[in-house]
C-alpha positions as YAML, in Angstrom:
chain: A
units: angstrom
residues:
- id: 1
  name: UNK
  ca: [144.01, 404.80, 202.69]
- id: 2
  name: UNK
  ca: [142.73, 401.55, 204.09]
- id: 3
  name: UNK
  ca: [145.74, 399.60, 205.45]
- id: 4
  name: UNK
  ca: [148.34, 401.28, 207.03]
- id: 5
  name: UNK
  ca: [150.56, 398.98, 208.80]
- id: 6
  name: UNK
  ca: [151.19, 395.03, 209.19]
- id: 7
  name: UNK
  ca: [150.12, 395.12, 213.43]
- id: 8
  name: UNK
  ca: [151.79, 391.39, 213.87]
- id: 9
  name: UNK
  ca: [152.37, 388.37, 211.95]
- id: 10
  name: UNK
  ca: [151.30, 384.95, 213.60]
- id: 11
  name: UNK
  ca: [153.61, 381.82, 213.39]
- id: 12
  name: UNK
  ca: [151.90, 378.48, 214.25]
- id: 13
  name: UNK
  ca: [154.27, 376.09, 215.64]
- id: 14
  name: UNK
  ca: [154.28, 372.45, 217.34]
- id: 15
  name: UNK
  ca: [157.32, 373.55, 219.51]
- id: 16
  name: UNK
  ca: [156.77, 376.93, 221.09]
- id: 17
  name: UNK
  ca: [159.80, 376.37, 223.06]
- id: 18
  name: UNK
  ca: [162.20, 375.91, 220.49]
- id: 19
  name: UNK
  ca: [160.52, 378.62, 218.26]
- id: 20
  name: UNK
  ca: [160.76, 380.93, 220.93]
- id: 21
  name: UNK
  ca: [164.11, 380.35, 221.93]
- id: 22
  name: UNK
  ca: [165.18, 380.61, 217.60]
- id: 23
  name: UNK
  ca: [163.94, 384.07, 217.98]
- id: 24
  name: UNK
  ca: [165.22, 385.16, 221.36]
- id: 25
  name: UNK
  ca: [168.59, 383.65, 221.63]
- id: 26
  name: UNK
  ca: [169.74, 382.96, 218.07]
- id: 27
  name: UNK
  ca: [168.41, 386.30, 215.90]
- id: 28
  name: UNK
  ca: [167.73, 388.79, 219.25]
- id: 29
  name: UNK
  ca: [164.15, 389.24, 219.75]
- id: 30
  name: UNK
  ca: [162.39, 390.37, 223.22]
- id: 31
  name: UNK
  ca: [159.82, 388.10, 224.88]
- id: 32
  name: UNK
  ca: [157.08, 391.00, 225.36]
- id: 33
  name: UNK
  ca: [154.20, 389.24, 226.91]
- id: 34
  name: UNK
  ca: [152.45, 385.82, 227.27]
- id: 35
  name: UNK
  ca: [149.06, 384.78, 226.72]
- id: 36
  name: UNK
  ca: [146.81, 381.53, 227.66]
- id: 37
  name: UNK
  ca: [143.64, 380.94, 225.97]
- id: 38
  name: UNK
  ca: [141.18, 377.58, 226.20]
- id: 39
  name: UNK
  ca: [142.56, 375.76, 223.77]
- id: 40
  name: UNK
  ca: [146.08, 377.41, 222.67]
- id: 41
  name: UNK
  ca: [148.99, 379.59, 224.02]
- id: 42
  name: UNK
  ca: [150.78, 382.38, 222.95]
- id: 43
  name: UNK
  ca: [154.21, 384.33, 223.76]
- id: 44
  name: UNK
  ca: [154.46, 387.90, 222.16]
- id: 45
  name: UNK
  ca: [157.76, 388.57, 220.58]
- id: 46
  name: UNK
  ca: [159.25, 392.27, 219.31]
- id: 47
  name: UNK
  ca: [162.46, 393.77, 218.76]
- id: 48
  name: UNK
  ca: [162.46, 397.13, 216.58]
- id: 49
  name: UNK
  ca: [159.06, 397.69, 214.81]
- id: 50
  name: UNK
  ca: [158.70, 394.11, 214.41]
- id: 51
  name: UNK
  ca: [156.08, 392.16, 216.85]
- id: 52
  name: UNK
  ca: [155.61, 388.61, 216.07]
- id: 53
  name: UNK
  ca: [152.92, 386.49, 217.71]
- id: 54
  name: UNK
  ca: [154.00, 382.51, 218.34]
- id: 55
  name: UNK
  ca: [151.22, 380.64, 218.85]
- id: 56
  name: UNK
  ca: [150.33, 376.62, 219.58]
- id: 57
  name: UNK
  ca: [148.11, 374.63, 220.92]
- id: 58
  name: UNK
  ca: [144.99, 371.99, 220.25]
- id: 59
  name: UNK
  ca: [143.59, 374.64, 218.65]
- id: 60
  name: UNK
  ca: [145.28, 375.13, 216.01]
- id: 61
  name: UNK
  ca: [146.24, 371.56, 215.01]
- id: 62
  name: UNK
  ca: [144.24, 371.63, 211.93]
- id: 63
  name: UNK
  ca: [146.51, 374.26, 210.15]
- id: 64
  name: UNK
  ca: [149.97, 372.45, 211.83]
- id: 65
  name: UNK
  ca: [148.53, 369.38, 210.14]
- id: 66
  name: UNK
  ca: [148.04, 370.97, 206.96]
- id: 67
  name: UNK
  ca: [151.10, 373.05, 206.59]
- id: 68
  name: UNK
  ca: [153.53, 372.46, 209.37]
- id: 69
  name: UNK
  ca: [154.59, 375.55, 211.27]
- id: 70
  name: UNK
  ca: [154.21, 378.60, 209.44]
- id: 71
  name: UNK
  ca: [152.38, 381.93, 209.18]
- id: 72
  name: UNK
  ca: [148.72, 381.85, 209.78]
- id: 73
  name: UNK
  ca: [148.12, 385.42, 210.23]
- id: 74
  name: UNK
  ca: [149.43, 389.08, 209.38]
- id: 75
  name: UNK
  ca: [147.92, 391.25, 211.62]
- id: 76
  name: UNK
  ca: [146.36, 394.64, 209.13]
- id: 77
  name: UNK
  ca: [145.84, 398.53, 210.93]
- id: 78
  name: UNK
  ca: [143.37, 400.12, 209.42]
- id: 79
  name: UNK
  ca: [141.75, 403.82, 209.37]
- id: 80
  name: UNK
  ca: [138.49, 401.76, 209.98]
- id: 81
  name: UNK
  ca: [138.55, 398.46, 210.65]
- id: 82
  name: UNK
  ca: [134.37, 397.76, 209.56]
- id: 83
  name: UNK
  ca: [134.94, 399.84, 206.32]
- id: 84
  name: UNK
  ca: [137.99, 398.07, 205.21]
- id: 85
  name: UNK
  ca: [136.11, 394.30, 206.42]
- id: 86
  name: UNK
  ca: [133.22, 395.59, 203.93]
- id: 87
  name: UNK
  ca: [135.60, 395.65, 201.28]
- id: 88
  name: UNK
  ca: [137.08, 392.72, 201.69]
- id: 89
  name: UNK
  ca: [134.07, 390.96, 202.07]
- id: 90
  name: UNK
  ca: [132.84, 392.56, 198.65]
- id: 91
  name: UNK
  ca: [135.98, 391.50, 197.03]
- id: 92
  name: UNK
  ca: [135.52, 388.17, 197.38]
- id: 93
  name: UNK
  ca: [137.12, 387.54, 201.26]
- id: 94
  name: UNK
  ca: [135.43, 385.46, 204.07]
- id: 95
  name: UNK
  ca: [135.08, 387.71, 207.26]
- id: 96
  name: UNK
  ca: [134.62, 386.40, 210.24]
- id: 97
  name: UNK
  ca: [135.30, 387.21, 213.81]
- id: 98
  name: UNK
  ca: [138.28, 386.56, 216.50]
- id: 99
  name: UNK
  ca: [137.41, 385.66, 219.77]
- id: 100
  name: UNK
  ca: [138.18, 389.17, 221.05]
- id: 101
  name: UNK
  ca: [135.60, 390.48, 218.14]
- id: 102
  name: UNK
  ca: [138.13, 391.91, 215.92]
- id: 103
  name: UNK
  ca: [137.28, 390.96, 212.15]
- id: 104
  name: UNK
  ca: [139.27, 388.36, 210.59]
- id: 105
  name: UNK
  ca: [139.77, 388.04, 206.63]
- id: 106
  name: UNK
  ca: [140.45, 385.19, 204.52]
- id: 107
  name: UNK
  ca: [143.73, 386.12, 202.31]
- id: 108
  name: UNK
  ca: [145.50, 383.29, 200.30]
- id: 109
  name: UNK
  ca: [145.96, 379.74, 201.08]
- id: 110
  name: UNK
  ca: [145.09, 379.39, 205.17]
- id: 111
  name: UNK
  ca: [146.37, 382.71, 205.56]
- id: 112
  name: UNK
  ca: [144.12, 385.00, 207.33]
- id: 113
  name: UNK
  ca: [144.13, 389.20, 208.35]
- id: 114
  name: UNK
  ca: [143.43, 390.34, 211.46]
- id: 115
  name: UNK
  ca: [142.22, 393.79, 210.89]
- id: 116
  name: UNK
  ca: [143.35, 396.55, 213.70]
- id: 117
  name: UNK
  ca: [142.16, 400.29, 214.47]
- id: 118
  name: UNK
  ca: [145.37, 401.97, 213.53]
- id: 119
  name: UNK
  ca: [145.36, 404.29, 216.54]
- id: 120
  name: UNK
  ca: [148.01, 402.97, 218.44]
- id: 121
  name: UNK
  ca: [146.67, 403.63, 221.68]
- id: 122
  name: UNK
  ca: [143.74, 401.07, 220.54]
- id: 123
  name: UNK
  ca: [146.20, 398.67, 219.02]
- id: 124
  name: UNK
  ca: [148.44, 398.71, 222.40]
- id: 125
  name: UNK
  ca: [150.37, 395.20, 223.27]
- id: 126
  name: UNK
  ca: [146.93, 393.57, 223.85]
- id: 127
  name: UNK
  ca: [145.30, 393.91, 220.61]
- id: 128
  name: UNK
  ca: [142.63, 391.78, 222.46]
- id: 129
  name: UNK
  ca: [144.18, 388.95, 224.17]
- id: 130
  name: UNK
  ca: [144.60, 389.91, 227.55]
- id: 131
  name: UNK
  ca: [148.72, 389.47, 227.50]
- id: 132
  name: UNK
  ca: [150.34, 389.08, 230.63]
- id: 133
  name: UNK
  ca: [153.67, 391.44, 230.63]
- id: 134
  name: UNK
  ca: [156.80, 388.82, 230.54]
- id: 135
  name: UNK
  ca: [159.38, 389.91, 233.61]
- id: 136
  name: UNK
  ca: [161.89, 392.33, 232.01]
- id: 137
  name: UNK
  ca: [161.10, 392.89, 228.99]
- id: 138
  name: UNK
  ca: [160.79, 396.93, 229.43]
- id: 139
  name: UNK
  ca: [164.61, 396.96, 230.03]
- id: 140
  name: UNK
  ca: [165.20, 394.72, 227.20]
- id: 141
  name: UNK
  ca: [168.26, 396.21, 224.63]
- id: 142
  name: UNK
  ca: [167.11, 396.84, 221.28]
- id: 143
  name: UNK
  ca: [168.44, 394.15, 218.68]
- id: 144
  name: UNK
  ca: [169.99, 394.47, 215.14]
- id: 145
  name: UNK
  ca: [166.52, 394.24, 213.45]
- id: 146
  name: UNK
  ca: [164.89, 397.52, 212.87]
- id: 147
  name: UNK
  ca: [161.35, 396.47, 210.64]
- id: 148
  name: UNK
  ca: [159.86, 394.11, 209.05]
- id: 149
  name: UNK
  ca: [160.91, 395.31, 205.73]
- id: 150
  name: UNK
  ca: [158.41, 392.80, 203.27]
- id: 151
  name: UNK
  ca: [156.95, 389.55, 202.96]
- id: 152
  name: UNK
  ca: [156.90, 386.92, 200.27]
- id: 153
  name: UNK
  ca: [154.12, 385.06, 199.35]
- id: 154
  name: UNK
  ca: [154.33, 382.29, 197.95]
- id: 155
  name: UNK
  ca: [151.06, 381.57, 195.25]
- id: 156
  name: UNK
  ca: [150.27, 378.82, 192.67]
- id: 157
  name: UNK
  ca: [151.18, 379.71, 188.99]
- id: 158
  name: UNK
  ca: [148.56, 381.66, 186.75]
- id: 159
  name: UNK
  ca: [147.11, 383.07, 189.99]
- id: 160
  name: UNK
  ca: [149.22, 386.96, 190.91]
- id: 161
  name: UNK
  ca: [146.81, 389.28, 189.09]
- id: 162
  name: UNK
  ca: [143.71, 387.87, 190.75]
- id: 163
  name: UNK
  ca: [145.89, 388.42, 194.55]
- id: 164
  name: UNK
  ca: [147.39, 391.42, 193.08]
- id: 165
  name: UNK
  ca: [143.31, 392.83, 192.36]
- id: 166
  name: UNK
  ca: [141.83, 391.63, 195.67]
- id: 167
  name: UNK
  ca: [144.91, 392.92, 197.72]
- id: 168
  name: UNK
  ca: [143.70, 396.63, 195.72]
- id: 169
  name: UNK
  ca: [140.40, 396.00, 195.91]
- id: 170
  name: UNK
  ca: [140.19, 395.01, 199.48]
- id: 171
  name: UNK
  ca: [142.52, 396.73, 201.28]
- id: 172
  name: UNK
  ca: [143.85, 399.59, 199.43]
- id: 173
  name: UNK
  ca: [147.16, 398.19, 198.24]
- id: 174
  name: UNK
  ca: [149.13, 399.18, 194.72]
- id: 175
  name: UNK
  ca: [151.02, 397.63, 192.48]
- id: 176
  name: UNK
  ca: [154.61, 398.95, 193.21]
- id: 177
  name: UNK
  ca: [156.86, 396.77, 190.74]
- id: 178
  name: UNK
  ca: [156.02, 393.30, 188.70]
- id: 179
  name: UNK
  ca: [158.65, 391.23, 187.01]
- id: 180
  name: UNK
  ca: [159.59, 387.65, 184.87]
- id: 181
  name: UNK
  ca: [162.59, 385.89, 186.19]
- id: 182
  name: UNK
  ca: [163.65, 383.20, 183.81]
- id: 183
  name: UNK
  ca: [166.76, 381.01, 185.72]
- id: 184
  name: UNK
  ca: [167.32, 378.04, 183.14]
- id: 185
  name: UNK
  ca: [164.18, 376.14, 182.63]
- id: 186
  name: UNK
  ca: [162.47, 377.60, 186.00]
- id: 187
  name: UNK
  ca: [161.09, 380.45, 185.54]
- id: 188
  name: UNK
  ca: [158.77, 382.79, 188.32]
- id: 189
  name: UNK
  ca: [156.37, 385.82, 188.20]
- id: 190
  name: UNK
  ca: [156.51, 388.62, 190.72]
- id: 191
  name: UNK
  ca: [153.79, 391.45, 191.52]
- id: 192
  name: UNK
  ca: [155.02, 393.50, 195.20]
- id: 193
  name: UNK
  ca: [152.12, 395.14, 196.23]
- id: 194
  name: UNK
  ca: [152.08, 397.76, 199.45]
- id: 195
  name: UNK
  ca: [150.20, 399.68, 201.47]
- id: 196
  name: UNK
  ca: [149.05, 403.51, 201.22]
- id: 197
  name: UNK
  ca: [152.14, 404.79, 203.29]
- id: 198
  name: UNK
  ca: [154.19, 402.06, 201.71]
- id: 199
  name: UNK
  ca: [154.62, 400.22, 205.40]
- id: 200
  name: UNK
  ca: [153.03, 396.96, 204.53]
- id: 201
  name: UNK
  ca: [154.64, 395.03, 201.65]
- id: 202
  name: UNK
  ca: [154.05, 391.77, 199.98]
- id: 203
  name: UNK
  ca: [156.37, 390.21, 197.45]
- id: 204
  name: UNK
  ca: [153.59, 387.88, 195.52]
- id: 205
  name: UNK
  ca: [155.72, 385.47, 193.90]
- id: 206
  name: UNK
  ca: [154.90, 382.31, 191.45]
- id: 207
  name: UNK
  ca: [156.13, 379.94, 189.05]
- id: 208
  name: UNK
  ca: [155.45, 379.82, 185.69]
- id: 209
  name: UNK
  ca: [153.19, 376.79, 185.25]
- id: 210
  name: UNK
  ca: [154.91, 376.59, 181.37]
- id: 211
  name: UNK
  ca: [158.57, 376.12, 182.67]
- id: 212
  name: UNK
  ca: [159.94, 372.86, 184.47]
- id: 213
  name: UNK
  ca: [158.85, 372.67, 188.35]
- id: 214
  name: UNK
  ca: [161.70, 374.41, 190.72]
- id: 215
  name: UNK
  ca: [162.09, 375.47, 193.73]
- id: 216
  name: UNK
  ca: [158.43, 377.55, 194.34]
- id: 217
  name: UNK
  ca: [156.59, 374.36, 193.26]
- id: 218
  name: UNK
  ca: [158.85, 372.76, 195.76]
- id: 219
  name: UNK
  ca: [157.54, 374.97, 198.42]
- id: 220
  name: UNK
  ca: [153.55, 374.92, 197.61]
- id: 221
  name: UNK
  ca: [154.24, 371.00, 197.78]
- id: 222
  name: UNK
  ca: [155.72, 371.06, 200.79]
- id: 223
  name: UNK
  ca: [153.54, 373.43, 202.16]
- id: 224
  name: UNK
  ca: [150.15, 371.93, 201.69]
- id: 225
  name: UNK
  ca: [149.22, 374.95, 199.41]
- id: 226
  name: UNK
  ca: [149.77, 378.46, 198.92]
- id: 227
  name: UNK
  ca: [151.65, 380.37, 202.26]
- id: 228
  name: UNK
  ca: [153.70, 382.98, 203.28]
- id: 229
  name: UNK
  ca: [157.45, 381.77, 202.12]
- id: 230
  name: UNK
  ca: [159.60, 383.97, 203.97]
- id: 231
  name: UNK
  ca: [160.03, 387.29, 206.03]
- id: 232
  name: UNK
  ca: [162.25, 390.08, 205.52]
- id: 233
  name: UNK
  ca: [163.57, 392.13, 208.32]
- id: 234
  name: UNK
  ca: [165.28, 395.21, 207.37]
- id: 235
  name: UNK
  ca: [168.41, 395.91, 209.49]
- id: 236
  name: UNK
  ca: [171.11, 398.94, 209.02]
- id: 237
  name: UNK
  ca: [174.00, 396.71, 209.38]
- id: 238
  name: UNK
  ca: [173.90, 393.69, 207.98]
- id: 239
  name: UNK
  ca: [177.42, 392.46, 208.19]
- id: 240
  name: UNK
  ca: [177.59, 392.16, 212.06]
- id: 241
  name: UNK
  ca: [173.84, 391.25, 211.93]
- id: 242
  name: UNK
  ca: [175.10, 387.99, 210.06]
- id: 243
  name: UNK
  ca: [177.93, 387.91, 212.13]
- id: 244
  name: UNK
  ca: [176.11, 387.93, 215.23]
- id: 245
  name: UNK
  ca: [172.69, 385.76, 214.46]
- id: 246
  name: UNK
  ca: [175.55, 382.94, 212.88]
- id: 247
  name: UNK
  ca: [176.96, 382.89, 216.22]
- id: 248
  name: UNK
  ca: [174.36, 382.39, 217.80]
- id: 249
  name: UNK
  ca: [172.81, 379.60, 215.63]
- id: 250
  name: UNK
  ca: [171.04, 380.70, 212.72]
- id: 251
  name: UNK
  ca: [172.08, 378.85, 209.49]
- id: 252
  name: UNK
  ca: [172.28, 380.79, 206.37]
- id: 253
  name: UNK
  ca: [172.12, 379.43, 202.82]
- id: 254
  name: UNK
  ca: [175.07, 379.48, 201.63]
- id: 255
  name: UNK
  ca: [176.62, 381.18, 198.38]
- id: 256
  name: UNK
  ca: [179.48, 380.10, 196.07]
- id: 257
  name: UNK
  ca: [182.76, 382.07, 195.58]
- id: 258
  name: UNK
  ca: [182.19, 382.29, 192.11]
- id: 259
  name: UNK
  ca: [179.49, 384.89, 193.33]
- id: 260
  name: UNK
  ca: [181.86, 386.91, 194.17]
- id: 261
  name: UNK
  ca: [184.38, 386.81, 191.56]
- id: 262
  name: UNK
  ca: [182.54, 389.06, 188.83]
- id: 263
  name: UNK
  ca: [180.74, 390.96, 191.64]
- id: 264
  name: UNK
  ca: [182.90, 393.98, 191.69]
- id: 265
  name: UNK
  ca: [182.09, 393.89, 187.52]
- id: 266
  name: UNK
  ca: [178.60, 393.48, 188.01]
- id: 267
  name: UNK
  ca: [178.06, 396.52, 190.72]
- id: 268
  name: UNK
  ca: [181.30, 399.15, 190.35]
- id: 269
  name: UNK
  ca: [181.39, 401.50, 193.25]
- id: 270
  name: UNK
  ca: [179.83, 399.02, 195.55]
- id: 271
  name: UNK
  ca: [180.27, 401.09, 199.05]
- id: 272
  name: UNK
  ca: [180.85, 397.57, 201.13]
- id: 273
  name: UNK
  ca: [184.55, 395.61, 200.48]
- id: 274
  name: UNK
  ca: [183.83, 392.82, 198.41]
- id: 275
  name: UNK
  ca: [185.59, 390.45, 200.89]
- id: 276
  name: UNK
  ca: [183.56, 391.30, 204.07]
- id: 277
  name: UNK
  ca: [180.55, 390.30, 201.59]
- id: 278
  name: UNK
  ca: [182.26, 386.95, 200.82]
- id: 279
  name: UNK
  ca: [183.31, 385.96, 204.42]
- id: 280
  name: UNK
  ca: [179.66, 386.67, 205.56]
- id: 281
  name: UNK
  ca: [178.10, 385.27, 202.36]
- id: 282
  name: UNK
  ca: [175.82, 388.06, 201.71]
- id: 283
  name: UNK
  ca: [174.47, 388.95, 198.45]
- id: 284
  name: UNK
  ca: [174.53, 392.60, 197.22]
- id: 285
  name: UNK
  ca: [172.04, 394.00, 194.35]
- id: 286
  name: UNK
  ca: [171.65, 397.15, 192.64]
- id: 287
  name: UNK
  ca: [168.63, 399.37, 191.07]
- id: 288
  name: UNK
  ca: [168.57, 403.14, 190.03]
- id: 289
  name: UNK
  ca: [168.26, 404.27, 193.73]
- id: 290
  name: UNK
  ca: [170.80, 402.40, 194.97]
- id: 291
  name: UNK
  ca: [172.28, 399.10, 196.80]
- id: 292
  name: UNK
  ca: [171.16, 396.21, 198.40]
- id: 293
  name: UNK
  ca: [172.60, 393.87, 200.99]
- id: 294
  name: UNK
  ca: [170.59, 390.64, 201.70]
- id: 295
  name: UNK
  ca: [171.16, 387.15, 203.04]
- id: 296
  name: UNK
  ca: [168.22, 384.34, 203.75]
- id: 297
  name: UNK
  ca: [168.28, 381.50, 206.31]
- id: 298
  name: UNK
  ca: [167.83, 378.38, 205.92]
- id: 299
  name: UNK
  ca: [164.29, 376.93, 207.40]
- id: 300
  name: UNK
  ca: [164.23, 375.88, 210.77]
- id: 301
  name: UNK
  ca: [160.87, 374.08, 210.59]
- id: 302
  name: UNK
  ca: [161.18, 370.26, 209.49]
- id: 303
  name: UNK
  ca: [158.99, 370.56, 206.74]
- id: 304
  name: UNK
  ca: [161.51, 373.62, 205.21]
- id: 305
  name: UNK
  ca: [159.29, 375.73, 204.46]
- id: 306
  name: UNK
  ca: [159.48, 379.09, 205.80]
- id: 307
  name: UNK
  ca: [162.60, 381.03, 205.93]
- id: 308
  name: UNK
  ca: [163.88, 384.79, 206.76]
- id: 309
  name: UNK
  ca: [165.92, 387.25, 205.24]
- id: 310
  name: UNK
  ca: [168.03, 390.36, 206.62]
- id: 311
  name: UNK
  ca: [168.18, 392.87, 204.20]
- id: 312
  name: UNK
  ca: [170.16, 396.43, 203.98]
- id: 313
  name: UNK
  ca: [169.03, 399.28, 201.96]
- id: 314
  name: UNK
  ca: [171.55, 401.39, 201.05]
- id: 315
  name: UNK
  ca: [168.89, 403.67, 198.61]
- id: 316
  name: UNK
  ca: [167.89, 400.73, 196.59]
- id: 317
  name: UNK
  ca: [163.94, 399.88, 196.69]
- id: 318
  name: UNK
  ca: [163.64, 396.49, 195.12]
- id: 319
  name: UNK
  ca: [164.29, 393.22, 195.99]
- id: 320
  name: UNK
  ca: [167.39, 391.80, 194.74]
- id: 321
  name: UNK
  ca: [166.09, 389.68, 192.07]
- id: 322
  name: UNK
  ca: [169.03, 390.05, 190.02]
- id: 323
  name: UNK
  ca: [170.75, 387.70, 192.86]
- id: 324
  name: UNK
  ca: [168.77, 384.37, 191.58]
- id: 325
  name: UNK
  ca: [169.99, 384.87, 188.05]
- id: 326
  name: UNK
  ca: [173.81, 386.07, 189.46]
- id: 327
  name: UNK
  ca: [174.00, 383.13, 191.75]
- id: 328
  name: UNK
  ca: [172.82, 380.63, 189.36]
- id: 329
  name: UNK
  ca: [174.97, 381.46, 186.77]
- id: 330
  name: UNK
  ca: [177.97, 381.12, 189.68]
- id: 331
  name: UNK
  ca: [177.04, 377.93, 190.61]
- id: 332
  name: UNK
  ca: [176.90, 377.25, 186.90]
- id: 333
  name: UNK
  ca: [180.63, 378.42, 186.43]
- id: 334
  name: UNK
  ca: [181.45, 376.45, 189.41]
- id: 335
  name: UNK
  ca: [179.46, 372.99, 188.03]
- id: 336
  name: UNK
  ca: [181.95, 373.65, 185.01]
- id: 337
  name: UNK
  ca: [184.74, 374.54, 186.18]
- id: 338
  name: UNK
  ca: [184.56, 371.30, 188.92]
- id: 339
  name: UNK
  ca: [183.38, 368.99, 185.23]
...
């Protein structure tokens, strides 16, 4: 197996402050570590298996510029880090270095990989950058947030099986699941792809370039492009999760009553109350292994782009696209029922 594990993911931002302090205060992460470099800073960010990297600076204005804050790089480990940047580079990728000499390859849009050793003891807090330990953050109390459960990229239309090939081709990765969702006259593709052990997960997502423009073309315009469109973070509770992160800030999208009307039709048996998923507004799916509980955020970048999602698996292994057709056809029966 090539890939084994997603090391970090990299947010650029204009406002490390207020970044930081969205991830600290409002959805519980744990400032970890700093780090100063020539021409950017970064602050080190984890709670549960999830270590995020928030990064800005002069040096990377070209990418804020571009695509306004946003993921610029998920962090790959690897069982060898030159034998997996060989294959990249003979799948088509542009490899390059970091300035700690770790390879770097090109994946879609301006998203790059960072490719690790996957012995943890090599891939310690550092990972290169000389991090400076931030005061307290040993003692710090373990959040909500357990991993970072996928994340969803989004692509331009016609493009998923050539990302789909190099993501096999370069770094190991299967095809887990693929799927058409039509919703009116919008329509997207999905191929999730993962990792060997199943630990790293993209959710390759596009519109169909036949159907009317929705809310994916709405994102690659906003964007400036191709880019990662939202993470996932996999919590075992998400009911006082949502409780909790809405307290403290976080702004969810929200989801009609109508939702919830035909949900105990739609899922029989569902092991949450149907009004504790109403109250919190989160959405509940259903596949042959079992349930799911998710809920996404609203962006809080001005160019609303990227988002995030807490998701609960009770069994179930997909990724509750039956939602986007459910909650469309509530908002539907709402529209009508308002006419």
């Amino acid at each position: 197996m090539a890939v084994h594990d997603i090391g970090y993911v990299e947010l650029y931002t204009r406002d490390k402050v207020a970044t930081v302090d969205y991830f600290v205060s409002a959805m519980g992460f744990t400032r970890v570590a700093d780090s100063v470099e020539a021409e950017q800073s970064s602050v080190l960010l984890q709670q549960g298996g999830v270590r995020l990297v928030v990064t800005s600076g002069q040096g990377i204005a070209r990418f804020l510029e571009q695509h306004g804050d946003g993921i610029a790089d998920i962090a790959l480990t690897c069982d060898d880090v030159a034998e997996t940047a060989a294959a990249a580079a003979a799948a088509g990728a542009t490899v390059t270095d970091s300035a700690q000499g770790l390879p770097v390859v090109s994946g879609f849009g301006d998203v790059v990989h960072t490719l690790l050793p996957a012995d943890p003891l090599a891939n310690g807090p550092s990972f290169g950058r000389g991090w400076v330990p931030a005061p307290g953050a040993a003692t710090a109390a373990t959040g909500r947030i357990a991993e970072l459960d996928h994340i969803a990229v989004c692509l331009e239309g016609g493009t998923l099986e050539k990302y789909a090939d190099f993501y096999r081709e370069a770094f190991g990765f299967s095809r887990y699941s693929s799927e058409y969702v039509a919703v009116g006259d919008q329509a997207m593709d999905s191929i999730v792809v993962r990792s060997g052990p199943g630990s790293a997960i993209f959710t390759l997502v596009a519109p169909d370039p036949g159907k009317e423009p929705g809310q994916l073309d709405n994102f690659l315009e906003r964007n400036g492009g191709e880019g990662v469109q939202h993470l996932a973070f996999l919590t075992g509770e998400i009911i006082p999760a949502v409780h909790e992160c809405r307290d403290r800030g976080v702004v969810f999208l929200d989801t009609p009553d109508t939702y919830y009307d035909v949900l105990a039709e739609r899922l029989p048996g569902l092991r949450v109350e149907i009004e504790e998923l109403r109250e919190t507004k989160v959405l509940a799916d259903r596949d042959e292994w079992g349930d799911l509980l998710q809920l996404f955020t609203r962006s809080p970048y001005p160019r609303n782009t990227l988002f995030f999602e807490l998701i609960q698996r009770n069994g179930s292994r997909g990724f509750g696209s039956a939602n986007i057709r459910a909650l469309y056809e509530a908002v539907e029966r709402d529209r009508l029922t308002a006419g």
